[in-house]
Coordinates of C-alpha atoms in Angstrom, one line a residue:
Chain A
X6 CA -0.5 -0.1 -0.2
X7 CA 3.0 2.1 0.7
X8 CA 4.6 1.2 -2.2
X9 CA 2.4 2.7 -4.0
X10 CA 2.0 5.9 -3.0
X11 CA 6.0 6.3 -1.8
X12 CA 5.2 10.4 -1.8
X13 CA 2.2 10.3 0.5
X14 CA 5.6 9.4 3.7
X15 CA 7.9 12.6 2.1
X16 CA 7.6 14.0 5.6
X17 CA 11.2 13.2 7.8
X18 CA 11.8 12.2 10.9
X19 CA 9.7 12.7 13.9
X20 CA 6.6 12.5 11.1
X21 CA 7.7 9.1 9.9
X22 CA 5.3 7.2 11.7
X23 CA 2.0 9.6 11.5
X24 CA 3.1 8.6 7.1
X25 CA 1.1 5.2 8.1
X26 CA -2.2 7.1 9.6
X27 CA -1.7 9.7 6.7
X28 CA -2.1 6.2 3.8
X29 CA -5.9 5.8 5.7
X30 CA -7.3 8.8 4.6
X31 CA -7.7 6.5 1.3
X32 CA -9.2 4.0 3.1
X33 CA -13.4 4.4 2.3
X34 CA -14.0 4.7 5.6
X35 CA -17.0 2.1 6.4
X36 CA -14.8 0.0 4.3
X37 CA -14.9 -2.9 7.1
X38 CA -18.9 -3.4 6.0
X39 CA -18.2 -5.3 3.3
X40 CA -16.3 -8.0 6.2
X41 CA -20.4 -7.7 8.5
X42 CA -22.4 -10.3 6.4
X43 CA -19.2 -12.9 7.0
X44 CA -18.7 -12.6 10.7
X45 CA -22.9 -12.4 11.4
X46 CA -22.9 -15.4 9.3
X47 CA -20.9 -17.1 11.1
X48 CA -21.3 -16.2 14.8
X49 CA -24.8 -17.6 14.1
X50 CA -24.2 -20.4 11.9
X51 CA -20.7 -21.4 13.7
X52 CA -21.0 -20.6 16.6
X53 CA -24.4 -21.0 17.4
X54 CA -24.1 -24.4 17.3
X55 CA -20.9 -24.2 19.1
X56 CA -21.9 -22.5 21.6
X57 CA -24.8 -25.1 21.9
X58 CA -23.0 -27.7 21.9
X59 CA -20.3 -26.2 24.7
X60 CA -23.7 -25.1 27.1
X61 CA -24.5 -28.8 26.6
X62 CA -22.1 -30.0 26.6
X63 CA -21.8 -29.1 30.7
X64 CA -25.3 -28.6 31.6
X65 CA -28.1 -31.3 32.6
X66 CA -31.5 -29.8 32.3
X67 CA -34.3 -31.3 34.5
X68 CA -37.4 -32.9 32.5
X69 CA -39.4 -32.6 35.2
X70 CA -39.2 -29.4 36.9
X71 CA -37.8 -27.6 34.0
X72 CA -34.4 -26.9 35.8
X73 CA -30.5 -26.5 34.1
X74 CA -27.7 -27.1 36.2
X75 CA -24.7 -27.0 35.5
X76 CA -23.1 -30.3 35.7
X77 CA -18.6 -31.6 35.2
X78 CA -21.0 -35.6 35.3
X79 CA -21.3 -35.6 30.9
X80 CA -17.6 -34.7 30.3
X81 CA -16.7 -37.0 32.9
X82 CA -19.0 -40.0 32.2
X83 CA -17.5 -39.2 27.9
X84 CA -14.0 -40.3 29.3
X85 CA -15.2 -43.2 31.0
X86 CA -16.5 -46.6 29.9
X87 CA -17.1 -47.8 25.9
X88 CA -16.9 -44.0 25.2
X89 CA -13.1 -43.4 25.7
X90 CA -12.3 -46.9 23.9
X91 CA -13.6 -45.4 21.8
X92 CA -11.7 -42.0 21.9
X93 CA -9.0 -44.4 22.4
X94 CA -9.4 -45.9 19.9
X95 CA -9.9 -43.7 17.5
X96 CA -6.4 -41.6 18.7
X97 CA -4.8 -45.1 18.0
X98 CA -6.4 -45.1 14.1
X99 CA -5.0 -42.0 13.5
X100 CA -2.1 -41.5 15.3
X101 CA -1.1 -45.0 13.0
X102 CA -2.4 -44.1 10.0
X103 CA -0.5 -40.8 9.8
X104 CA 2.7 -42.1 11.2
X105 CA 2.5 -44.8 8.2
X106 CA 1.2 -42.7 5.4
X107 CA 4.0 -40.0 6.9
X108 CA 6.7 -42.3 5.7
X109 CA 5.1 -43.8 2.8
X110 CA 4.3 -40.0 2.4
X111 CA 7.0 -39.9 1.9
X112 CA 8.8 -42.0 -0.1
X113 CA 6.9 -41.3 -3.0
X114 CA 7.8 -37.9 -2.7
X115 CA 10.9 -38.5 -2.6
X116 CA 11.2 -41.2 -6.1
X117 CA 9.0 -38.1 -7.6
X118 CA 11.4 -35.1 -6.7
X119 CA 13.9 -37.3 -7.4
X120 CA 13.3 -38.0 -11.2
X121 CA 14.2 -36.1 -14.1
X122 CA 11.0 -36.1 -15.4
X123 CA 8.7 -33.8 -15.3
X124 CA 5.8 -35.3 -16.5
X125 CA 5.9 -38.1 -13.9
X126 CA 6.1 -35.7 -11.6
X127 CA 3.1 -33.1 -12.9
X128 CA 0.8 -37.1 -13.2
X129 CA 1.0 -37.7 -9.5
X130 CA 1.0 -33.7 -8.3
X131 CA -2.5 -33.9 -10.2
X132 CA -2.8 -37.5 -9.2
X133 CA -2.6 -36.6 -5.4
X134 CA -4.9 -33.9 -5.3
X135 CA -7.7 -36.1 -6.4
X136 CA -6.6 -38.8 -4.4
X137 CA -6.3 -36.4 -1.4
X138 CA -10.1 -35.2 -2.5
X139 CA -11.1 -39.3 -2.4
X140 CA -12.6 -40.0 0.3
X141 CA -16.6 -40.5 2.1
X142 CA -18.4 -43.3 1.2
X143 CA -17.3 -44.0 -2.8
X144 CA -13.4 -44.7 -0.7
X145 CA -15.7 -47.4 1.0
X146 CA -17.6 -48.9 -1.9
X147 CA -14.4 -49.3 -4.0
X148 CA -12.8 -51.3 -1.3
X149 CA -16.0 -53.5 -0.6
X150 CA -15.9 -54.2 -4.0
X151 CA -12.4 -54.8 -4.1
X152 CA -11.1 -56.1 -0.9
X153 CA -14.9 -57.2 0.8
X154 CA -16.1 -60.5 1.7
X155 CA -16.8 -60.4 -2.4
X156 CA -14.8 -58.2 -3.3
X157 CA -12.3 -59.5 -7.0
X158 CA -9.1 -59.5 -4.8
X159 CA -10.8 -61.3 -2.0
X160 CA -12.0 -64.1 -4.4
X161 CA -9.1 -63.9 -7.0
X162 CA -6.1 -64.3 -4.2
X163 CA -8.5 -66.8 -1.8
X164 CA -8.2 -64.2 1.0
X165 CA -11.0 -64.9 3.5
X166 CA -9.1 -68.4 4.2
X167 CA -6.0 -66.1 5.2
X168 CA -8.1 -64.4 7.6
X169 CA -8.7 -61.1 6.3
X170 CA -11.4 -59.3 6.9
X171 CA -11.7 -55.7 5.8
X172 CA -14.5 -54.6 8.2
X173 CA -11.4 -54.4 10.9
X174 CA -8.9 -51.6 11.9
X175 CA -6.5 -53.0 9.7
X176 CA -9.6 -53.3 6.6
X177 CA -9.9 -49.3 7.6
X178 CA -6.2 -48.4 7.7
X179 CA -5.5 -49.6 4.7
X180 CA -8.8 -48.0 3.1
X181 CA -7.4 -44.4 5.0
X182 CA -3.9 -44.1 3.4
X183 CA -5.6 -44.4 0.5
X184 CA -7.0 -40.4 1.1
X185 CA -3.4 -39.6 3.1
X186 CA -0.5 -40.8 1.2
X187 CA -1.4 -38.6 -1.8
X188 CA -2.5 -35.6 1.5
X189 CA 1.1 -36.8 2.7
X190 CA 2.7 -36.5 -0.9
X191 CA 1.2 -33.6 -1.8
X192 CA 2.6 -31.7 1.8
X193 CA 6.1 -32.9 1.4
X194 CA 6.7 -32.3 -2.3
X195 CA 7.5 -28.8 -1.3
X196 CA 9.9 -29.4 1.5
X197 CA 11.5 -32.1 -0.7
X198 CA 11.7 -28.8 -3.0
X199 CA 13.2 -27.3 -0.7
X200 CA 16.6 -29.2 0.0
X201 CA 19.4 -27.5 -2.7
X202 CA 21.2 -30.2 -4.2
X203 CA 24.1 -27.7 -2.7
X204 CA 23.4 -29.1 0.6
X205 CA 24.4 -33.0 -0.4
X206 CA 26.7 -32.2 -2.4
X207 CA 28.8 -30.1 0.6
X208 CA 28.0 -33.2 2.6
X209 CA 29.2 -35.2 0.4
X210 CA 32.8 -33.9 -0.6
X211 CA 33.1 -33.1 3.9
X212 CA 32.4 -37.5 3.2
X213 CA 29.4 -37.7 5.2
X214 CA 27.5 -40.9 4.1
X215 CA 23.8 -41.0 3.2
X216 CA 22.9 -41.7 6.3
X217 CA 25.2 -38.5 7.3
X218 CA 23.6 -36.4 5.0
X219 CA 19.8 -37.3 6.4
X220 CA 20.5 -37.9 9.7
X221 CA 22.1 -34.3 10.0
X222 CA 21.3 -32.1 7.1
X223 CA 18.2 -33.3 6.0
X224 CA 15.7 -34.5 8.3
X225 CA 16.3 -31.9 10.8
X226 CA 14.9 -29.1 7.2
X227 CA 12.5 -31.4 6.7
X228 CA 10.8 -31.9 9.9
X229 CA 8.8 -29.2 10.2
X230 CA 7.4 -30.2 7.2
X231 CA 7.2 -33.7 8.7
X232 CA 5.4 -32.7 11.7
X233 CA 3.1 -30.8 10.6
X234 CA 2.5 -33.7 7.7
X235 CA 1.6 -35.8 10.3
X236 CA 0.2 -33.7 12.6
X237 CA -2.2 -32.8 8.9
X238 CA -3.1 -36.1 8.4
X239 CA -4.0 -37.3 12.2
X240 CA -6.9 -34.6 12.0
X241 CA -7.5 -35.7 9.3
X242 CA -8.3 -39.0 10.2
X243 CA -9.2 -38.5 13.8
X244 CA -12.4 -36.5 11.8
X245 CA -13.0 -38.9 9.1
X246 CA -17.4 -40.7 10.0
X247 CA -18.3 -41.2 6.9
X248 CA -15.9 -44.7 5.6
X249 CA -16.7 -46.1 8.2
X250 CA -20.3 -45.5 9.0
X251 CA -21.0 -47.1 5.3
X252 CA -18.4 -49.8 6.4
X253 CA -17.7 -50.7 10.1
X254 CA -20.9 -49.8 11.9
X255 CA -20.1 -50.2 15.1
X256 CA -17.0 -53.4 15.2
X257 CA -14.3 -51.1 15.8
X258 CA -14.4 -48.6 18.2
X259 CA -14.5 -45.0 17.1
X260 CA -15.6 -41.6 18.5
X261 CA -17.2 -40.1 15.7
X262 CA -19.3 -43.2 15.2
X263 CA -20.0 -43.7 18.7
X264 CA -21.6 -39.5 18.6
X265 CA -23.6 -40.6 15.5
X266 CA -25.0 -43.5 17.9
X267 CA -26.0 -41.6 20.7
X268 CA -27.2 -39.2 18.1
X269 CA -29.1 -41.8 16.3
X270 CA -31.5 -41.6 19.7
X271 CA -29.5 -45.0 20.1
X272 CA -28.2 -43.8 23.7
X273 CA -29.6 -44.4 27.1
X274 CA -32.2 -41.9 28.6
X275 CA -30.7 -39.1 29.6
X276 CA -27.2 -39.9 28.2
X277 CA -27.6 -37.6 24.9
X278 CA -25.4 -35.4 26.6
X279 CA -22.7 -37.3 25.7
X280 CA -22.8 -37.1 22.8
X281 CA -21.8 -33.2 22.8
X282 CA -19.6 -33.7 25.7
X283 CA -17.6 -36.4 23.9
X284 CA -17.9 -33.7 20.5
X285 CA -15.9 -31.5 22.7
X286 CA -13.6 -34.0 23.3
X287 CA -13.6 -34.5 19.6
X288 CA -12.8 -30.6 19.2
X289 CA -10.2 -30.2 22.1
X290 CA -7.5 -33.4 20.4
X291 CA -9.1 -31.0 17.0
X292 CA -7.8 -27.6 18.4
X293 CA -4.6 -29.2 19.6
X294 CA -3.8 -30.3 15.8
X295 CA -5.0 -27.9 14.4
X296 CA -2.3 -25.1 18.0
X297 CA 0.4 -27.5 16.1
X298 CA 0.3 -28.1 12.9
X299 CA -0.3 -23.9 11.9
X300 CA 3.0 -22.7 13.4
X301 CA 4.9 -25.3 11.8
X302 CA 3.4 -24.7 8.3
X303 CA 3.9 -21.0 8.7
X304 CA 8.4 -22.2 9.9
X305 CA 8.2 -24.7 7.2
X306 CA 7.1 -22.6 4.4
X307 CA 10.5 -20.7 4.8
X308 CA 12.0 -24.0 2.6
X309 CA 9.5 -23.1 0.4
X310 CA 10.9 -20.7 -3.0
Chain B
X22 CA 25.6 -31.9 -8.8
X23 CA 26.7 -32.8 -12.3
X24 CA 29.7 -31.4 -12.1
X25 CA 31.4 -32.7 -8.3
X26 CA 29.9 -35.2 -9.2
X27 CA 31.8 -36.4 -12.3
X28 CA 34.6 -35.1 -10.5
X29 CA 34.3 -37.5 -8.0
X30 CA 36.4 -41.0 -9.9
X31 CA 39.0 -39.1 -10.0
X32 CA 40.0 -39.8 -6.4
X33 CA 37.8 -43.1 -6.3
X34 CA 36.8 -46.3 -7.7
X35 CA 34.5 -45.4 -10.1
X36 CA 32.6 -48.5 -8.7
X37 CA 30.6 -46.7 -5.9
X38 CA 29.8 -44.1 -8.4
X39 CA 27.9 -45.7 -10.7
X40 CA 26.5 -47.9 -7.5
X41 CA 25.7 -45.4 -6.4
X42 CA 23.9 -43.7 -9.3
X43 CA 21.6 -47.2 -10.0
X44 CA 19.9 -47.9 -6.4
X45 CA 18.4 -45.3 -6.1
X46 CA 16.8 -45.8 -9.8
X47 CA 15.3 -49.0 -9.1
X48 CA 14.5 -47.5 -5.2
X49 CA 12.3 -45.1 -7.3
X50 CA 10.7 -47.6 -9.7
X51 CA 9.7 -50.1 -7.0
X52 CA 8.0 -47.0 -4.7
X53 CA 6.4 -45.5 -7.9
X54 CA 5.6 -49.2 -9.2
X55 CA 4.1 -51.0 -5.4
X56 CA 2.6 -47.1 -4.7
X57 CA 0.7 -47.8 -7.9
X58 CA -0.9 -50.9 -7.6
X59 CA -1.6 -50.0 -4.4
X60 CA -3.6 -46.8 -6.2
X61 CA -5.1 -49.2 -9.6
X62 CA -5.8 -51.6 -7.6
X63 CA -9.1 -50.3 -6.0
X64 CA -10.5 -48.5 -9.5
X65 CA -10.4 -51.5 -12.0
X66 CA -11.2 -53.8 -9.1
X67 CA -14.4 -51.9 -8.6
X68 CA -15.0 -51.9 -12.3
X69 CA -14.7 -55.5 -12.7
X70 CA -17.5 -56.3 -9.7
X71 CA -19.5 -53.9 -11.2
X72 CA -19.0 -55.3 -14.9
X73 CA -18.4 -59.6 -13.7
X74 CA -21.0 -62.0 -12.5
X75 CA -19.6 -65.0 -11.0
X76 CA -20.4 -67.7 -12.6
X77 CA -23.0 -65.2 -15.0
X78 CA -20.2 -63.7 -17.2
X79 CA -20.6 -59.6 -18.3
X80 CA -23.0 -57.3 -17.4
X81 CA -23.3 -54.2 -17.9
X82 CA -26.9 -53.8 -15.6
X83 CA -25.1 -51.9 -12.3
X84 CA -25.2 -49.2 -15.4
X85 CA -27.6 -49.1 -17.0
X86 CA -29.9 -49.9 -14.0
X87 CA -28.9 -46.6 -12.7
X88 CA -31.0 -43.6 -14.3
X89 CA -34.2 -45.4 -13.7
X90 CA -33.1 -46.5 -9.8
X91 CA -35.7 -45.6 -6.9
X92 CA -34.8 -41.6 -6.1
X93 CA -31.3 -40.7 -7.8
X94 CA -32.3 -38.5 -9.9
X95 CA -34.6 -36.6 -6.7
X96 CA -31.1 -37.2 -5.1
X97 CA -28.3 -36.2 -7.0
X98 CA -30.8 -32.8 -8.3
X99 CA -30.2 -32.2 -4.7
X100 CA -27.3 -32.2 -4.2
X101 CA -26.5 -30.3 -6.6
X102 CA -28.9 -27.4 -5.7
X103 CA -27.2 -27.4 -1.9
X104 CA -24.1 -27.3 -4.3
X105 CA -25.2 -23.7 -6.2
X106 CA -26.5 -22.7 -3.2
X107 CA -23.4 -22.7 -1.4
X108 CA -21.4 -21.8 -3.8
X109 CA -22.9 -18.5 -3.9
X110 CA -23.5 -17.9 -0.6
X111 CA -20.0 -18.6 0.8
X112 CA -18.9 -16.8 -2.0
X113 CA -21.5 -14.4 -1.6
X114 CA -19.8 -14.0 1.7
X115 CA -16.0 -14.6 1.4
X116 CA -15.6 -12.1 -1.4
X117 CA -17.0 -8.8 0.1
X118 CA -14.9 -9.6 3.6
X119 CA -11.2 -10.5 1.7
X120 CA -11.9 -7.0 0.1
X121 CA -13.1 -5.1 2.8
X122 CA -9.7 -7.0 4.4
X123 CA -7.3 -5.0 2.0
X124 CA -9.4 -1.6 1.6
X125 CA -10.2 -1.3 5.8
X126 CA -8.4 -1.2 8.7
X127 CA -5.3 -3.9 9.3
X128 CA -6.3 -5.3 12.4
X129 CA -9.9 -6.4 10.2
X130 CA -7.1 -9.2 8.1
X131 CA -6.5 -11.4 11.5
X132 CA -10.8 -11.5 12.5
X133 CA -11.4 -13.2 8.6
X134 CA -8.5 -14.9 8.4
X135 CA -9.8 -16.8 11.7
X136 CA -13.5 -17.1 11.6
X137 CA -12.7 -19.1 8.2
X138 CA -10.3 -21.4 9.7
X139 CA -11.9 -22.4 13.1
X140 CA -14.1 -24.5 11.7
X141 CA -11.1 -26.7 10.5
X142 CA -10.9 -27.1 14.2
X143 CA -14.7 -28.7 14.6
X144 CA -15.3 -31.9 12.7
X145 CA -17.9 -32.3 10.7
X146 CA -19.9 -35.3 13.6
X147 CA -18.8 -32.2 16.0
X148 CA -20.2 -29.5 14.2
X149 CA -23.4 -31.0 13.4
X150 CA -24.4 -32.2 17.0
X151 CA -24.6 -28.4 17.2
X152 CA -27.3 -28.1 14.6
X153 CA -29.1 -30.8 16.0
X154 CA -29.1 -29.1 20.1
X155 CA -29.6 -25.4 18.3
X156 CA -32.6 -27.3 16.1
X157 CA -34.4 -28.5 18.6
X158 CA -34.4 -25.0 20.3
X159 CA -37.2 -24.8 17.0
X160 CA -40.1 -26.7 19.1
X161 CA -38.4 -26.8 22.6
X162 CA -38.5 -22.3 23.2
X163 CA -40.2 -21.4 20.3
X164 CA -43.0 -23.4 19.4
X165 CA -45.2 -20.5 20.0
X166 CA -42.5 -16.9 19.2
X167 CA -42.9 -16.6 15.2
X168 CA -39.7 -17.4 15.2
X169 CA -41.2 -21.5 15.6
X170 CA -41.8 -20.6 11.6
X171 CA -38.1 -19.9 10.2
X172 CA -36.8 -23.5 12.2
X173 CA -40.2 -25.2 10.2
X174 CA -38.7 -23.2 6.9
X175 CA -34.8 -23.7 7.6
X176 CA -35.6 -27.6 7.6
X177 CA -37.8 -27.7 4.6
X178 CA -37.5 -31.4 2.8
X179 CA -37.2 -30.2 -0.3
X180 CA -34.7 -28.4 0.7
X181 CA -32.8 -28.1 3.2
X182 CA -31.3 -24.6 4.7
X183 CA -30.0 -26.0 7.1
X184 CA -27.7 -28.1 5.0
X185 CA -26.0 -24.7 2.8
X186 CA -26.2 -23.3 6.1
X187 CA -23.6 -26.1 7.4
X188 CA -21.8 -27.1 4.1
X189 CA -20.8 -23.3 3.9
X190 CA -19.6 -23.4 6.9
X191 CA -17.8 -26.2 5.6
X192 CA -16.1 -25.2 2.9
X193 CA -15.3 -21.4 4.4
X194 CA -11.5 -22.5 4.6
X195 CA -10.9 -23.7 0.7
X196 CA -12.5 -20.5 0.1
X197 CA -11.1 -18.3 2.0
X198 CA -7.7 -19.7 1.0
X199 CA -8.5 -19.8 -2.4
X200 CA -9.6 -16.5 -3.2
X201 CA -7.4 -14.9 -0.8
X202 CA -4.5 -16.8 -2.7
X203 CA -5.6 -15.2 -6.3
X204 CA -6.4 -11.7 -4.5
X205 CA -2.9 -11.4 -3.5
X206 CA -2.0 -10.9 -7.0
X207 CA -4.3 -8.3 -7.5
X208 CA -2.8 -4.8 -5.6
X209 CA -7.0 -4.5 -4.9
X210 CA -6.6 -0.2 -2.3
X211 CA -5.6 0.3 -6.1
X212 CA -7.8 -1.0 -8.6
X213 CA -10.4 0.0 -6.3
X214 CA -8.8 3.9 -6.6
X215 CA -9.3 3.7 -10.0
X216 CA -11.5 2.5 -10.8
X217 CA -13.6 4.9 -9.1
X218 CA -12.0 8.0 -8.8
X219 CA -14.0 6.8 -13.4
X220 CA -16.9 7.1 -11.6
X221 CA -17.5 3.4 -10.5
X222 CA -20.1 3.1 -8.2
X223 CA -19.7 -0.1 -5.1
X224 CA -21.4 -2.7 -7.1
X225 CA -19.2 -2.4 -10.5
X226 CA -16.0 -2.0 -9.4
X227 CA -16.7 -5.7 -7.4
X228 CA -18.7 -7.4 -9.9
X229 CA -16.5 -5.7 -13.0
X230 CA -12.5 -5.4 -11.5
X231 CA -12.3 -7.2 -8.6
X232 CA -14.0 -10.0 -9.8
X233 CA -12.4 -10.8 -13.7
X234 CA -9.2 -10.7 -11.4
X235 CA -9.7 -13.5 -9.6
X236 CA -11.2 -15.4 -12.1
X237 CA -9.3 -18.8 -11.4
X238 CA -9.6 -19.2 -8.2
X239 CA -13.5 -18.1 -8.3
X240 CA -13.1 -21.1 -10.2
X241 CA -11.4 -23.2 -7.5
X242 CA -13.2 -22.2 -4.8
X243 CA -16.6 -23.4 -6.3
X244 CA -14.7 -26.5 -7.8
X245 CA -13.6 -28.1 -4.6
X246 CA -16.8 -26.7 -2.7
X247 CA -18.9 -28.3 -5.2
X248 CA -17.1 -31.4 -4.6
X249 CA -17.3 -31.3 -0.7
X250 CA -20.8 -30.9 -1.1
X251 CA -21.3 -34.1 -3.4
X252 CA -19.5 -36.2 -1.2
X253 CA -21.1 -35.1 2.6
X254 CA -22.3 -37.5 4.0
X255 CA -22.1 -37.1 7.8
X256 CA -24.6 -34.2 8.6
X257 CA -26.6 -35.0 5.8
X258 CA -27.6 -38.6 7.2
X259 CA -27.9 -37.4 10.8
X260 CA -29.7 -34.8 10.1
X261 CA -32.8 -37.0 8.4
X262 CA -32.6 -35.4 4.9
X263 CA -31.4 -37.7 2.1
X264 CA -28.3 -36.3 -0.8
X265 CA -26.4 -38.8 -2.6
X266 CA -24.6 -39.7 -0.5
X267 CA -27.2 -41.1 1.8
X268 CA -29.0 -41.9 -1.3
X269 CA -25.6 -44.3 -2.2
X270 CA -25.8 -45.6 1.0
X271 CA -29.4 -46.4 1.2
X272 CA -29.3 -48.1 -2.0
X273 CA -26.0 -50.3 -1.1
X274 CA -28.0 -52.5 0.6
X275 CA -30.2 -54.3 -1.6
X276 CA -28.5 -52.6 -5.3
X277 CA -24.5 -53.6 -3.9
X278 CA -23.5 -53.3 -7.4
X279 CA -25.0 -50.5 -8.4
X280 CA -23.9 -49.0 -5.6
X281 CA -20.2 -49.3 -6.6
X282 CA -21.4 -48.4 -9.8
X283 CA -22.2 -44.7 -8.6
X284 CA -19.1 -44.7 -6.3
X285 CA -17.2 -45.2 -9.7
X286 CA -19.1 -43.3 -11.6
X287 CA -18.9 -40.1 -8.9
X288 CA -15.7 -39.9 -8.4
X289 CA -14.9 -40.2 -11.9
X290 CA -16.9 -37.2 -12.2
X291 CA -15.2 -35.8 -9.0
X292 CA -12.7 -36.0 -10.8
X293 CA -12.9 -34.6 -14.3
X294 CA -14.0 -31.4 -12.4
X295 CA -10.8 -31.5 -10.1
X296 CA -8.6 -32.1 -12.9
X297 CA -10.3 -29.7 -15.2
X298 CA -9.7 -27.3 -12.3
X299 CA -5.6 -27.6 -12.4
X300 CA -5.6 -26.8 -16.0
X301 CA -7.9 -23.7 -15.8
X302 CA -5.6 -22.0 -14.6
X303 CA -2.8 -21.2 -16.9
X304 CA -1.7 -24.7 -17.5
X305 CA 1.7 -23.0 -16.2
X306 CA 3.7 -25.2 -13.2
X307 CA 1.9 -23.1 -10.6
X308 CA -1.6 -24.5 -11.9
X309 CA -0.5 -28.4 -10.8
X310 CA 0.0 -26.6 -6.5
X311 CA -2.5 -24.2 -6.8
X312 CA -5.4 -26.7 -7.5
X313 CA -3.2 -28.7 -5.5
X314 CA -3.0 -26.0 -2.3
X315 CA -6.2 -25.9 -1.7
X316 CA -6.5 -29.1 -0.5
X317 CA -3.7 -29.8 2.0
X318 CA -5.6 -29.8 4.7
X319 CA -8.5 -31.8 6.5
X320 CA -11.3 -31.4 4.2
X321 CA -13.7 -32.0 6.8
X322 CA -17.0 -32.7 4.7
X323 CA -14.9 -35.2 2.4
X324 CA -14.6 -38.2 5.1

């Protein structure tokens, strides 16, 4: 803004700080009004449900008297028994998937980055952009057709006699990797591009082995992107619901399935608010994920030019 | 790099250099082959699954029956109209806000960014719990006020506005990111000032000066929103509506083959849309990461 009007700051010395104020005079007086609809919308459609969630998670209304009291009971209950199992199940599944996808994604990304063929690179990146968007119901059904009970690969390889079961923790992992790996490739390719070939040459010239290069140069430089990617994948897998809902029903304990169950009314009377408390637990975990991810993303973007 | 690696053999035996050069190639080929196998197999076997019935042979019934299937056109039409409304609403909200951010007080930028990114922290299933709670207030607290009519209208079976609102919330991060990147390349204050000096009104400035500069990021935001709405299942199914994704699940019990066929088709359509989007730019190198750049964040609507 100031660069567009260098003459707007002619005042020397002490008057310099006022220059910003002076350019501001060009701002239309009520320019911020343009943001008002967005803020009102967010307050109504995002703030209201979020507030209701918070309120419901911490209060209990007596159906007979209509009196409302504050209670930590729902939250307490959401961290016990089957609810706790579903939370830890979701965390385990997401962490395992994110770790696997991080490793595999980096391998693929490295293979693409070191290849000198531009077409391969373009094809893999485009495919990743597309596959990372592939989730939910269609993905679940594609895998049912492939590895389900009467799936094509299951029949060809007689996997059922080997004890294969798609509707399990392992099955979900195989499916989740299908959109997590491409996501990781997208995240990590710019970071791998940032590894200058000169660094590797410098390392080699000083007598470092490949392993030493990665241990002391490559991985430390990549660390923020890798961790950021991991956290992002974790969040993505953690929030996933449709794929699991279409596939496993209740056979794998996942927090999203438990919440959906509770919302559909399959819950003991008086425990409806536990769904709200569980959602709050999820938001806290997802919030932590984002709190780690955003600073890391900013930090890793330092290498992206 | 080449200069340095060819300089090395003078002092070293040539064998390790050769090994160093060829080993990564096998490694790369193996990684890409395994990855290719993993990503192609489900698509191929889905297709085989839909056209080959064991003990009967080839048949294309799963595809030919789709159009006449019960509820298909209704649910698809519902999803498409929801998507259109969501795209319109999201753009109407975000474009003026982002322009205002560039013209107004500096602090507004941070506020708008936080507001648009917050939905990333709330998984769709948590959002839908909140929405259900709010909707329950209708009959509980407002049944005697005019507001009650709003609660009813919002949940109209034939066009559930509540879904449009929820999807817009989910789409905000992606729309914001895409448009913000597009606006970064435009000097908005100067453009606006120039247009105003030429006598353009506010609406004219937006419609004829700002928007044409944003064409590709508007397309990007719209395509991503479309993909998000077409694939969304969680919110719609829990609120009891029946757009496309919910319909596929409901039909899967009786018509397993058809549900896979429809899944495959919807995938292909989404992919073609996204490919068009990634080519929609100039076709230059940054366009692929730019299209993809809007993706690396948990896409809340998809799973």
